[in-house]
Coordinates of N, CA and C and ligand atoms in Angstrom, one line a residue:
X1 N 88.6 79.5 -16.8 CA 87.9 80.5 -17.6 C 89.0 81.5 -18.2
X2 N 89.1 81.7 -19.5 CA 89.2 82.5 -20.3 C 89.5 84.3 -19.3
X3 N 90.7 84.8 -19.6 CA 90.7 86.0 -18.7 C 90.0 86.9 -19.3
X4 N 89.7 87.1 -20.5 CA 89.5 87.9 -21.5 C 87.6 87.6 -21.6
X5 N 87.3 86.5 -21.0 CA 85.6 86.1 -21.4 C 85.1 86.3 -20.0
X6 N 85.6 86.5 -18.7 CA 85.6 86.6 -17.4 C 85.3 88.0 -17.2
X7 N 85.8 89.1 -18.4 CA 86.2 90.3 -18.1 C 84.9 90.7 -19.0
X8 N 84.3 89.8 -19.6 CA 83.3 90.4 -20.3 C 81.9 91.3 -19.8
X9 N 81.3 91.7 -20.8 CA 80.4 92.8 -20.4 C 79.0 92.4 -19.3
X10 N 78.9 90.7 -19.8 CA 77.8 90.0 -18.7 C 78.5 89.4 -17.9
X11 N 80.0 89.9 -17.3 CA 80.4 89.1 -16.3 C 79.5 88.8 -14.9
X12 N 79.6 87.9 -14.1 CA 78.1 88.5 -13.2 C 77.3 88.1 -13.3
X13 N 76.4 88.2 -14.2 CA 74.8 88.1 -14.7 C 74.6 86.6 -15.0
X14 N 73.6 86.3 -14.7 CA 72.8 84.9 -14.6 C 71.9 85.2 -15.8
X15 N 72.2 84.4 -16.6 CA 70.9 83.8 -18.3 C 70.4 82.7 -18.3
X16 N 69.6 82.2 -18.4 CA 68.7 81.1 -18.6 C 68.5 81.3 -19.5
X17 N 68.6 79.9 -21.1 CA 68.5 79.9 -22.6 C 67.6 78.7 -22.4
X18 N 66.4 78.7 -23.0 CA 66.4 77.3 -23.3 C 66.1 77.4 -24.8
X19 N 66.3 76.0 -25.8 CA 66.3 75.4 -26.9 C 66.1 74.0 -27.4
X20 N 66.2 73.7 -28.5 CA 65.6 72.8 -29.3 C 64.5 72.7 -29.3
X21 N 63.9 71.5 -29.5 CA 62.7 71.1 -29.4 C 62.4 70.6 -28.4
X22 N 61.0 69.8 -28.1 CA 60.6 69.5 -27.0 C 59.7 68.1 -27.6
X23 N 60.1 67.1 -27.0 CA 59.6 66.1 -27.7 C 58.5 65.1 -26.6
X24 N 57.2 64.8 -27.3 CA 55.9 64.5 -26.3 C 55.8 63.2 -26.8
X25 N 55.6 62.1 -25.9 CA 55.6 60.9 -25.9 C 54.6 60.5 -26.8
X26 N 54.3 59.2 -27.5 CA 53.0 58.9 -27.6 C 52.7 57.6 -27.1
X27 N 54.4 57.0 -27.3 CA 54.3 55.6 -26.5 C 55.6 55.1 -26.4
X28 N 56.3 54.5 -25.9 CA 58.2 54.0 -25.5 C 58.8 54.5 -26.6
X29 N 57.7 54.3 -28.1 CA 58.8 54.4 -29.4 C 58.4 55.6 -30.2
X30 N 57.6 56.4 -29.8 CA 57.0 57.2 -30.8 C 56.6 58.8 -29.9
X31 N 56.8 59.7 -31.1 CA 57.2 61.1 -30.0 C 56.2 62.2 -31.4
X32 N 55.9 62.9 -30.8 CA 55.6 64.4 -31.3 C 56.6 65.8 -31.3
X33 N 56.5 66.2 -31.6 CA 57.7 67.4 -32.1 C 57.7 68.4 -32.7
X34 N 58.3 69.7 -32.4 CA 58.3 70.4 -33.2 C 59.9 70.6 -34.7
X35 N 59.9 70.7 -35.4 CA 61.0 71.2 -36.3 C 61.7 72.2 -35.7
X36 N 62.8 71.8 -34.8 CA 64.2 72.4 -34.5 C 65.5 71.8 -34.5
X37 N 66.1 72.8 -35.3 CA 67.3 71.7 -34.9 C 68.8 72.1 -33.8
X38 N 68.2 73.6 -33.2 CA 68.6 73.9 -32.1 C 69.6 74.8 -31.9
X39 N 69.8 75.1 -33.8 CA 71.3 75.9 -33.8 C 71.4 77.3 -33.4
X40 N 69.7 78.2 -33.4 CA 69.8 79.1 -33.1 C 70.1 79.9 -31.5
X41 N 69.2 78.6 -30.2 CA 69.5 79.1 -28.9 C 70.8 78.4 -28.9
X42 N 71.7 77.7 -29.4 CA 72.8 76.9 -28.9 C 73.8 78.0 -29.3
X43 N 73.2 79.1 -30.4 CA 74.2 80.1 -31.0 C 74.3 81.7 -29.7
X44 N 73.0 81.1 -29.1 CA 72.4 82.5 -28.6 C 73.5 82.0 -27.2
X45 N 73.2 81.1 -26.7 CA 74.0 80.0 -25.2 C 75.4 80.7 -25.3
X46 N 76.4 80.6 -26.8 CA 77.2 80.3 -26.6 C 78.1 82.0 -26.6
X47 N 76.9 82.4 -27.5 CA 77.7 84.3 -27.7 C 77.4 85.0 -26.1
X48 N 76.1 84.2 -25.3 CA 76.4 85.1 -23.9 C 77.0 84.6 -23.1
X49 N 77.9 83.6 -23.6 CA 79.3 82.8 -22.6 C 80.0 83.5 -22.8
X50 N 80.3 83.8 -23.9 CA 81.4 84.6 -24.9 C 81.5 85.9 -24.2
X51 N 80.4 86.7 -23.7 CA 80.3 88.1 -23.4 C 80.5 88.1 -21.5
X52 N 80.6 86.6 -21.2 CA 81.1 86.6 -19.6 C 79.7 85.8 -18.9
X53 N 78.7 85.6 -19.3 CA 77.4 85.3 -18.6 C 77.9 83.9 -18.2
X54 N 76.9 83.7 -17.4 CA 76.6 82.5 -16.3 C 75.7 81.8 -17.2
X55 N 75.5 80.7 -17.9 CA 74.3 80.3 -19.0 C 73.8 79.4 -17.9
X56 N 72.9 78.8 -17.7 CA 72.1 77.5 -17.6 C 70.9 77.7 -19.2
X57 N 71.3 76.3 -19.8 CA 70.8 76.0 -21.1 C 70.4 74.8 -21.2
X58 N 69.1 75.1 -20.5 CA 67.8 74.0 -20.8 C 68.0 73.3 -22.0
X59 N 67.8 72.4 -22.6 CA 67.7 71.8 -24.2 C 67.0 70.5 -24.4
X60 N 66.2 70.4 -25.1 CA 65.2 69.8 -25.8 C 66.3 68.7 -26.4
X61 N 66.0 67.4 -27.1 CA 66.7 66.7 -27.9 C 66.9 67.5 -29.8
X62 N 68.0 68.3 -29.4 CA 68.8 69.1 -30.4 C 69.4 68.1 -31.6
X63 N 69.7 69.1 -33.0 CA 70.2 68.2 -33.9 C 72.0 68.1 -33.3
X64 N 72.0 69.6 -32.9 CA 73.8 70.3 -32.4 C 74.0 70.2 -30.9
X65 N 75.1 69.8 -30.8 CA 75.8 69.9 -29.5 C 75.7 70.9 -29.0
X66 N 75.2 71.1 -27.0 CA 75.2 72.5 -26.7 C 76.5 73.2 -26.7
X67 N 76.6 74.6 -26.4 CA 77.4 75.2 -26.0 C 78.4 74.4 -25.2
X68 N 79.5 75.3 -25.4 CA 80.7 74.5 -24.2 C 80.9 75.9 -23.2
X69 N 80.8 75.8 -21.8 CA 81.1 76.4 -21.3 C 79.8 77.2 -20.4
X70 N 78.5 76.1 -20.8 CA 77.8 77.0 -20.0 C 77.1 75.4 -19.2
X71 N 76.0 75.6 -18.3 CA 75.9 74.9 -17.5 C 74.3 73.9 -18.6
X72 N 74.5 72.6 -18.4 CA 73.2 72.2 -19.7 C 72.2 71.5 -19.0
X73 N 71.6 71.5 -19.2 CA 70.3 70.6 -18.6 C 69.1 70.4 -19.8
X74 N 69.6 68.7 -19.8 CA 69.0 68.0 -21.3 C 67.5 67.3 -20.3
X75 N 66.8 67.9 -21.1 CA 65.1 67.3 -20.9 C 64.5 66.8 -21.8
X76 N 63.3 66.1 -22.6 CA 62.8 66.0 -23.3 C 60.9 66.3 -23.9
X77 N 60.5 66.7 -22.5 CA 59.1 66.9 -22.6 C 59.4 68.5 -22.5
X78 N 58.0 69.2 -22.7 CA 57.5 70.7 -22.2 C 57.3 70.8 -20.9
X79 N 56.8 70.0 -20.4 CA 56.4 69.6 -18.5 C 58.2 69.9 -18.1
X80 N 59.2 69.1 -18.6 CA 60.3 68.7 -18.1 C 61.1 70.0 -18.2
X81 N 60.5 70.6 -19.2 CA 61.4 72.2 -19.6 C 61.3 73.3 -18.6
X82 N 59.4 73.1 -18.4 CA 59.3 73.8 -17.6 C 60.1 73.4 -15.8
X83 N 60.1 72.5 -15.5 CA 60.6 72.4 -13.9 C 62.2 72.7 -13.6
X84 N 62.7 72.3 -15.3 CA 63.9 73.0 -15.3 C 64.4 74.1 -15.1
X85 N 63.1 75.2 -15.9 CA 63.4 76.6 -15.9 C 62.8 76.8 -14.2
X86 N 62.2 76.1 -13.4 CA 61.6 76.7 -12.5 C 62.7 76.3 -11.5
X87 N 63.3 74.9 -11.6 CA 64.8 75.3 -10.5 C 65.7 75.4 -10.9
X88 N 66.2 76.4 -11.7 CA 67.3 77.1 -12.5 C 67.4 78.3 -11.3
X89 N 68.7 78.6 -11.3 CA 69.4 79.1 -9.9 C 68.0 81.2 -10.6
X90 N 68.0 82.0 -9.7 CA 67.5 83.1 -10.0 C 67.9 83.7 -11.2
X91 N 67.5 84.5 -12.0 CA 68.3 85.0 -13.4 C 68.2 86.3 -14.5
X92 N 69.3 86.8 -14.4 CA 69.0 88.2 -14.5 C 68.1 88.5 -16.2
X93 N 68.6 87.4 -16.9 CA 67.7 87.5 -18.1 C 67.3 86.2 -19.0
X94 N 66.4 85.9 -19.4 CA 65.9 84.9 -20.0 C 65.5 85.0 -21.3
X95 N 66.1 83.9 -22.3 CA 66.1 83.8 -23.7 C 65.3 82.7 -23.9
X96 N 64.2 82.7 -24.6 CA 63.2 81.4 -24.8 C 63.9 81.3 -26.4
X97 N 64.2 80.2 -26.8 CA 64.7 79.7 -28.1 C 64.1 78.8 -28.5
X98 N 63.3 77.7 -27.6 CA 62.9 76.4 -27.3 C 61.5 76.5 -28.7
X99 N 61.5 75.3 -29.1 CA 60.5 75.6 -30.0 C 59.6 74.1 -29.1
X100 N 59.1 74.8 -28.3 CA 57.9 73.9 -27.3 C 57.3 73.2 -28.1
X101 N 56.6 72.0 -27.7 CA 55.5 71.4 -28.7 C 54.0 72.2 -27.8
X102 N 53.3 72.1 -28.4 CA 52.1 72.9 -28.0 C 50.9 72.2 -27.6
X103 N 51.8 71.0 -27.6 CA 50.5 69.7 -27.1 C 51.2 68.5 -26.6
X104 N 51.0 68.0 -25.5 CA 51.5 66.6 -25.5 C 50.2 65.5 -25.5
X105 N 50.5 64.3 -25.8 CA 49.8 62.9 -25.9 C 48.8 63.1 -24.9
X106 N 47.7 63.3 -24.1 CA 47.4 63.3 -22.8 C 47.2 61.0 -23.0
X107 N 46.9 60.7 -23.8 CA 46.8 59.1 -23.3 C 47.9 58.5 -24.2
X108 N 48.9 59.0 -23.8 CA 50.1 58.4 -23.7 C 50.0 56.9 -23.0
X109 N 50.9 56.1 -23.2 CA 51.1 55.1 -22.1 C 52.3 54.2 -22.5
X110 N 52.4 53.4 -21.9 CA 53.6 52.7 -21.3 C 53.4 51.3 -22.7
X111 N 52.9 51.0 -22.9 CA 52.5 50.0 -23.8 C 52.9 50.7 -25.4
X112 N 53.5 49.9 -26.2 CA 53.7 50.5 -27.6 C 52.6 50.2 -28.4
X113 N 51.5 50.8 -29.0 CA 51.1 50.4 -29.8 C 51.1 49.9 -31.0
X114 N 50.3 48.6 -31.3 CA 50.5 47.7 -32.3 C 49.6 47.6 -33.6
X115 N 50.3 47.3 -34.5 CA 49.4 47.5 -35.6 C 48.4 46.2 -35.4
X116 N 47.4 46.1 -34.5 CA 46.9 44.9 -34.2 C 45.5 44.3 -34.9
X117 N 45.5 44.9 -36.2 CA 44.0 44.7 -36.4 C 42.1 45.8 -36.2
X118 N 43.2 45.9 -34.8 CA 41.5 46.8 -34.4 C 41.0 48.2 -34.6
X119 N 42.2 48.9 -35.9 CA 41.7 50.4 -36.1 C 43.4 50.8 -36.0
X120 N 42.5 52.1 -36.5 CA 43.8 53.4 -35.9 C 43.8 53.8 -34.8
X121 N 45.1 54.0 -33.9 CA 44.4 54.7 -32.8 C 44.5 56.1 -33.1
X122 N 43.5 56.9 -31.4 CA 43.4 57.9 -31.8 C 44.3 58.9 -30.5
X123 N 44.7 59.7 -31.1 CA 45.2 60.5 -29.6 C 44.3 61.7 -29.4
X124 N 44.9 61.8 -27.9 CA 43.7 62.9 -27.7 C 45.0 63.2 -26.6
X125 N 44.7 65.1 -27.2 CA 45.5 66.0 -27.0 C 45.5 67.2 -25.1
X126 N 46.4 67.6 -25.1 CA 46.5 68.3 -24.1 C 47.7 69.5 -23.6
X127 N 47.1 70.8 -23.5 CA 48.3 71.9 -23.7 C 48.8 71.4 -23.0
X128 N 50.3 72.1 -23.3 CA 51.3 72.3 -22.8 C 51.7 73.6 -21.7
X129 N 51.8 73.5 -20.9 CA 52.2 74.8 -20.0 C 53.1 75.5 -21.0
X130 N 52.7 77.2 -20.6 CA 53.5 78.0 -21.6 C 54.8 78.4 -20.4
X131 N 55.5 78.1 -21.1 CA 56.8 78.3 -20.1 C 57.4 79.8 -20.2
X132 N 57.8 80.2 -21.5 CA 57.6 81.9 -21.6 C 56.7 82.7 -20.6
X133 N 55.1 82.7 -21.3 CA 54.2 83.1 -20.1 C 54.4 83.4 -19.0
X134 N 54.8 81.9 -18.4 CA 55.0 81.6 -16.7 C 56.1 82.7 -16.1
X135 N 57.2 82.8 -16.9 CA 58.6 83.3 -16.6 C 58.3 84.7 -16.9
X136 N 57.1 85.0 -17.7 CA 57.2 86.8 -17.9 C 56.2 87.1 -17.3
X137 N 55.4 86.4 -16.4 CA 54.3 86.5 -15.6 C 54.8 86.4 -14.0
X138 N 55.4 86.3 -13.8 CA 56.5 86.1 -12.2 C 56.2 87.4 -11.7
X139 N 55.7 87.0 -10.7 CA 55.6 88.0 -9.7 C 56.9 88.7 -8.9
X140 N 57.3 87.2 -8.0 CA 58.6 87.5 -7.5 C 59.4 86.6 -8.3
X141 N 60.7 87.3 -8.5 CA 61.4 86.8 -8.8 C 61.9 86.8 -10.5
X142 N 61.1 87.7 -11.0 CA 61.2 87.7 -12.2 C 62.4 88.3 -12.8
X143 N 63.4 87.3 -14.1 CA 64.4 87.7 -14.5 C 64.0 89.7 -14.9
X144 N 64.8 90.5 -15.2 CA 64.2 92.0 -15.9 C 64.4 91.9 -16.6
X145 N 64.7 91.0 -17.5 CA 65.0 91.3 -19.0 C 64.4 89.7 -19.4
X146 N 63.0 89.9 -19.9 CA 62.7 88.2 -20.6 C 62.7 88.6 -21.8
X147 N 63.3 87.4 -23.1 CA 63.4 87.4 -24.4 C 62.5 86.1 -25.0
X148 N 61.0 86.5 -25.9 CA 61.0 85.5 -26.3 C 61.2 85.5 -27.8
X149 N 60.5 83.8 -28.6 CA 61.0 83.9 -30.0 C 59.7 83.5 -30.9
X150 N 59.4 84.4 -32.0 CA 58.2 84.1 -32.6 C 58.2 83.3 -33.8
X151 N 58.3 82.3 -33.9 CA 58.7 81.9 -35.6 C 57.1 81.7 -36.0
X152 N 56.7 83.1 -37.4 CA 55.7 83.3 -37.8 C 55.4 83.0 -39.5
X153 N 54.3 82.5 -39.7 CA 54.5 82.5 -41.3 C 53.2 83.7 -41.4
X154 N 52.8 84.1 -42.3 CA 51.9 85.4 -42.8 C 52.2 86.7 -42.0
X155 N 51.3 86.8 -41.3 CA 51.7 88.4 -40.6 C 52.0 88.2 -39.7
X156 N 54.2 88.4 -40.2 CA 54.5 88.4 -39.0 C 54.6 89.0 -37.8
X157 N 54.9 90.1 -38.4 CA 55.2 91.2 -37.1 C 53.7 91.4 -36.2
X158 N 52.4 91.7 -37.0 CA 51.5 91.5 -36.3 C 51.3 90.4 -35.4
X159 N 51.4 89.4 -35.9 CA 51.4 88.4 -34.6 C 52.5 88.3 -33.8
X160 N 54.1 88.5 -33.8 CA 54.5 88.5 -32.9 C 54.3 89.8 -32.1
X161 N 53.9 90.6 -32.7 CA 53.2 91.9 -31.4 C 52.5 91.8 -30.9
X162 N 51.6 91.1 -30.9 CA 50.3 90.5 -30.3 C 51.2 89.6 -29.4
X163 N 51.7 88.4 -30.0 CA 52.3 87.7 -28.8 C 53.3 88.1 -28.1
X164 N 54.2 89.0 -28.1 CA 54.6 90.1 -26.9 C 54.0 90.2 -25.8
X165 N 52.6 90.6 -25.8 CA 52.0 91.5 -25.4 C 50.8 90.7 -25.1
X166 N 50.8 89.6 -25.0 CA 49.9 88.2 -24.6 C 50.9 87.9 -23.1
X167 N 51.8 87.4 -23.9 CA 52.5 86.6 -23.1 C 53.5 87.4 -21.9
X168 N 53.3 88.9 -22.2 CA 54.2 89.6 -20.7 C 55.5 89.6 -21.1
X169 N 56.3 89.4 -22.2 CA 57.7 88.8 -22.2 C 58.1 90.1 -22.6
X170 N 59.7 91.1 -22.5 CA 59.9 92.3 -22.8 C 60.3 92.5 -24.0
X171 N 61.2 91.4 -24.6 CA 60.9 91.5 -26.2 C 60.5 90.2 -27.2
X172 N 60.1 90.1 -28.4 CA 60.9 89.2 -29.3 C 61.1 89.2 -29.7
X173 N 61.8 88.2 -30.7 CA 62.6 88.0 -31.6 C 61.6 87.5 -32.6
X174 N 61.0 88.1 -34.1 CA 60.6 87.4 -34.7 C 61.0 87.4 -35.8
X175 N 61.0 85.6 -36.4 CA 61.1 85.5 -37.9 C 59.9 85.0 -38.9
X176 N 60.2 85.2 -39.9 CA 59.4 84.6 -40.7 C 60.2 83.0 -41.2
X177 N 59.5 82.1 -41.1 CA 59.6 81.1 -41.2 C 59.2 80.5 -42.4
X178 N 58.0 80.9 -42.9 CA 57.6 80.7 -44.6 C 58.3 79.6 -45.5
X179 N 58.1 78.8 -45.9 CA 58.9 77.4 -46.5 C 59.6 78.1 -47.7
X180 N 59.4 79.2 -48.5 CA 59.9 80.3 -49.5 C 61.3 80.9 -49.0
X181 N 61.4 81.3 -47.6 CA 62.1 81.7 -46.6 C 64.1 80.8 -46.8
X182 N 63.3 80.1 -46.9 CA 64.5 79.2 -46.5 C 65.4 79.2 -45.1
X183 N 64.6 79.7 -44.2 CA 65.2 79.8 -42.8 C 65.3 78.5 -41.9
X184 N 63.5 78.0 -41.8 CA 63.8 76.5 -41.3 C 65.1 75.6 -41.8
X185 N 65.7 75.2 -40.6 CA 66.7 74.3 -41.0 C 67.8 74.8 -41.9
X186 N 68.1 76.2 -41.9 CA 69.0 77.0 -42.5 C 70.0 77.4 -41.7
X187 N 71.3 77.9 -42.5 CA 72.3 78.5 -41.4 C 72.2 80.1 -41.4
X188 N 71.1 80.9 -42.1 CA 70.9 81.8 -41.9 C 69.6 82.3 -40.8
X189 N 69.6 83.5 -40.2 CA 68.0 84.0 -40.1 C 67.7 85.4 -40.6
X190 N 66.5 85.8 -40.0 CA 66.2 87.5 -40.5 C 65.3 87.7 -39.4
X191 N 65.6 88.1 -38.8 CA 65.0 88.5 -37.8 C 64.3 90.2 -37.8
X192 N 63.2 90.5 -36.9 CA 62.6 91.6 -36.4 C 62.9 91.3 -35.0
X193 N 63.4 92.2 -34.1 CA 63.5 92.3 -32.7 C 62.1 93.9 -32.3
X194 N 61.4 92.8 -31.3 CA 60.0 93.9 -31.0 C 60.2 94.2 -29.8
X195 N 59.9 95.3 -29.2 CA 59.9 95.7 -27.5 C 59.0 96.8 -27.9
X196 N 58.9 97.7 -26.7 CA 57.9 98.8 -26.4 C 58.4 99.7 -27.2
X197 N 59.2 99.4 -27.7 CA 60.0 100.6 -28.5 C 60.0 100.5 -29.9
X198 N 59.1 99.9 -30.4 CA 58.4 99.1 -31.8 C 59.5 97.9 -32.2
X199 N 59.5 98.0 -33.5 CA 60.0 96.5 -34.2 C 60.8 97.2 -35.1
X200 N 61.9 96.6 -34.9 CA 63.6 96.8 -35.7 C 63.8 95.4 -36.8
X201 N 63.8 95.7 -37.9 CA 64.2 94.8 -38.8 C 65.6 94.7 -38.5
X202 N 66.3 93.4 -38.7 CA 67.8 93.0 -38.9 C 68.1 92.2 -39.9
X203 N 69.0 92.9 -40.4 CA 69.4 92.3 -42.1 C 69.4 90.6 -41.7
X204 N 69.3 90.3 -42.9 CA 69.8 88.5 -42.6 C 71.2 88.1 -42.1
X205 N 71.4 87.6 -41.7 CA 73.0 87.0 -41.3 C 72.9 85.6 -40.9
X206 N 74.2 85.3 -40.6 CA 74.0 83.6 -40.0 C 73.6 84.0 -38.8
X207 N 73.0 82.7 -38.1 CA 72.0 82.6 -37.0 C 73.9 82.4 -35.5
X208 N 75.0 82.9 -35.9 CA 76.1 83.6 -34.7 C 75.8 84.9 -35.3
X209 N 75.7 85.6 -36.1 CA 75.9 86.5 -36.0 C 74.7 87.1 -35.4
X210 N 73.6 86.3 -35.7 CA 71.8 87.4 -34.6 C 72.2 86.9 -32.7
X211 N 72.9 85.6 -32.9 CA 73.4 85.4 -31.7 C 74.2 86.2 -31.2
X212 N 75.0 86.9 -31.7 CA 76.0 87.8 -31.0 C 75.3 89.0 -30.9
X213 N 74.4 90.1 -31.5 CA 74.4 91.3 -32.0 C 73.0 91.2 -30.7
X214 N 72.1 89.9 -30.2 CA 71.5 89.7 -29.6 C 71.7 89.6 -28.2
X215 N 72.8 89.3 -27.9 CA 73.7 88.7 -26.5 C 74.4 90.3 -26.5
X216 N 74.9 91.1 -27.4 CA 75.4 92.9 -27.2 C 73.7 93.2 -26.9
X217 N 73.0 93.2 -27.4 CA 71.7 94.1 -27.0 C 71.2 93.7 -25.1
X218 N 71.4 92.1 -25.1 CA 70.9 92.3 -24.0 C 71.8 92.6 -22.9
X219 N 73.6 92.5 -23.4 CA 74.4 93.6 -22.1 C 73.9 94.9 -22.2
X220 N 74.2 95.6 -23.1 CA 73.2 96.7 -22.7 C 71.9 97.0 -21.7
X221 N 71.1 96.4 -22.1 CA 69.7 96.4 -21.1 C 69.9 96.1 -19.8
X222 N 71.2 94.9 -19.8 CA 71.4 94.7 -18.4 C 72.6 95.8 -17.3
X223 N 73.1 96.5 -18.4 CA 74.3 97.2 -18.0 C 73.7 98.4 -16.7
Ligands
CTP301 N1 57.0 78.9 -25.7 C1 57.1 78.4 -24.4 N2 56.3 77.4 -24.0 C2 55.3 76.9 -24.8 C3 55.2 77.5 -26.1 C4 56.0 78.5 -26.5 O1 58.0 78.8 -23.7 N3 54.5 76.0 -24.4 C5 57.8 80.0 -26.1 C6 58.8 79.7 -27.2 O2 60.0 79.3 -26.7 C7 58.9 81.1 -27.9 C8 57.6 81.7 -27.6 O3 57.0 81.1 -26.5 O4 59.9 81.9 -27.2 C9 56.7 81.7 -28.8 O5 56.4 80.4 -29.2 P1 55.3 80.2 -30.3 O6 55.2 78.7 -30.6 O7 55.6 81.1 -31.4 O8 54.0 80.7 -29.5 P2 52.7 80.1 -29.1 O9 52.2 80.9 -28.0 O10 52.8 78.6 -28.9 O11 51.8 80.4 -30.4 P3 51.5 79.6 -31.7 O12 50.0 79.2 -31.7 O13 51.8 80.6 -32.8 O14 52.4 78.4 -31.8
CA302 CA1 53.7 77.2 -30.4

């Protein structure tokens, strides 16, 4: 390690990031998903390597390579995300980046379905455990600093306030997402960062640069 990245301000401190997507079976060949392509927690992974942290970085099947230098654990379901984040060593703060799918197949199966004549099939659906929730709902053991991420189209800040403040988490990060936006699948973002302390607009930048200025905010809180 780096003498100069050892000496950093999260030297010490344990992070838990997770990211990309999360992809739900429907049968050997065919998946559900959300649109990520992972750049943003892989930016977040790698600026609190950068500042000294301990990462363990959950990851969904990403378009980008993770970080180098932090510890990775590649899953591909929401179930799989979650047992990851649940034996991920204790952790002083947690970054949800992961754009979860919010349903998996419940009649998934092992068999590929065939265009065989007898119809469409039909799936039939089943939530996903909220893994945010879970981690800002911890009784014992809970990181003190959880971070989640709202990607909102219409009212955003209203709904990621609301979901704040649903889900127990101490801040988030929300964007507008809006196909007008040009953020999806962009190398920029624009973020609002919300806590008890209202909602802070941040100019746009590239998605290292909300990574870094977001990885300084949370040494602070941890300091
Ligand atoms: N999240 C999670 N597990 C889920 C769903 C979401 O950990 N099953 C996390 C995301 O990583 C993100 C935050 O929760 O940090 C918000 O995700 P989002 O999809 O915006 O919230 P939902 O509660 O799923 O609401 P919506 O109906 O708007 O999708
Ligand atoms: Ca969702």
């Amino acid at each position: 390690i780096d003498a100069a990245l050892s000496d950093g301000p999260l030297k010490g401190k344990h992070i838990l990031v997770t990211s990309g997507p999360t992809h739900e079976p429907i049968d050997p060949v065919r998946y559900i998903a959300n649109r990520s392509s992972g750049a943003q927690g892989t930016a977040i992974g790698a600026a609190l390597a950068a500042l000294g942290a301990d990462v363990t970085f959950v990851t969904g099947p990403a378009d980008v390579l993770p970080p180098q230098g932090v510890d990775v654990i590649k899953v591909q379901t929401a179930a799989q995300m979650l047992d990851a984040v649940q034996s991920a060593p204790a952790a002083d703060a947690a970054v949800f980046a992961a754009a979860v799918a919010d349903w998996r197949v419940a009649n998934a199966g092992d068999s590929k379905i065939k265009k065989d004549g007898s119809g469409l099939p039909t799936l039939e659906f089943a939530e996903n455990p909220d893994i945010l929730a879970t981690v800002s709902q911890m009784t014992v053991g809970r990181p003190k600093l959880v971070v989640g991420f709202a990607a909102e189209t219409d009212d955003v800040i209203a709904n990621a306030t609301a979901k704040r403040l649903r889900k127990g988490c101490d801040w988030i990060v929300a964007n507008d997402v809006s196909p007008n936006t040009g953020i999806m699948g962009g190398k920029e973002n624009a973020v609002t960062l919300i806590s008890d302390a209202g909602a802070e607009n941040w100019p746009r930048m590239g998605k290292e640069a909300v990574a870094t200025a977001l990885a300084k905010r949370i040494a602070e809180a941890l300091a």
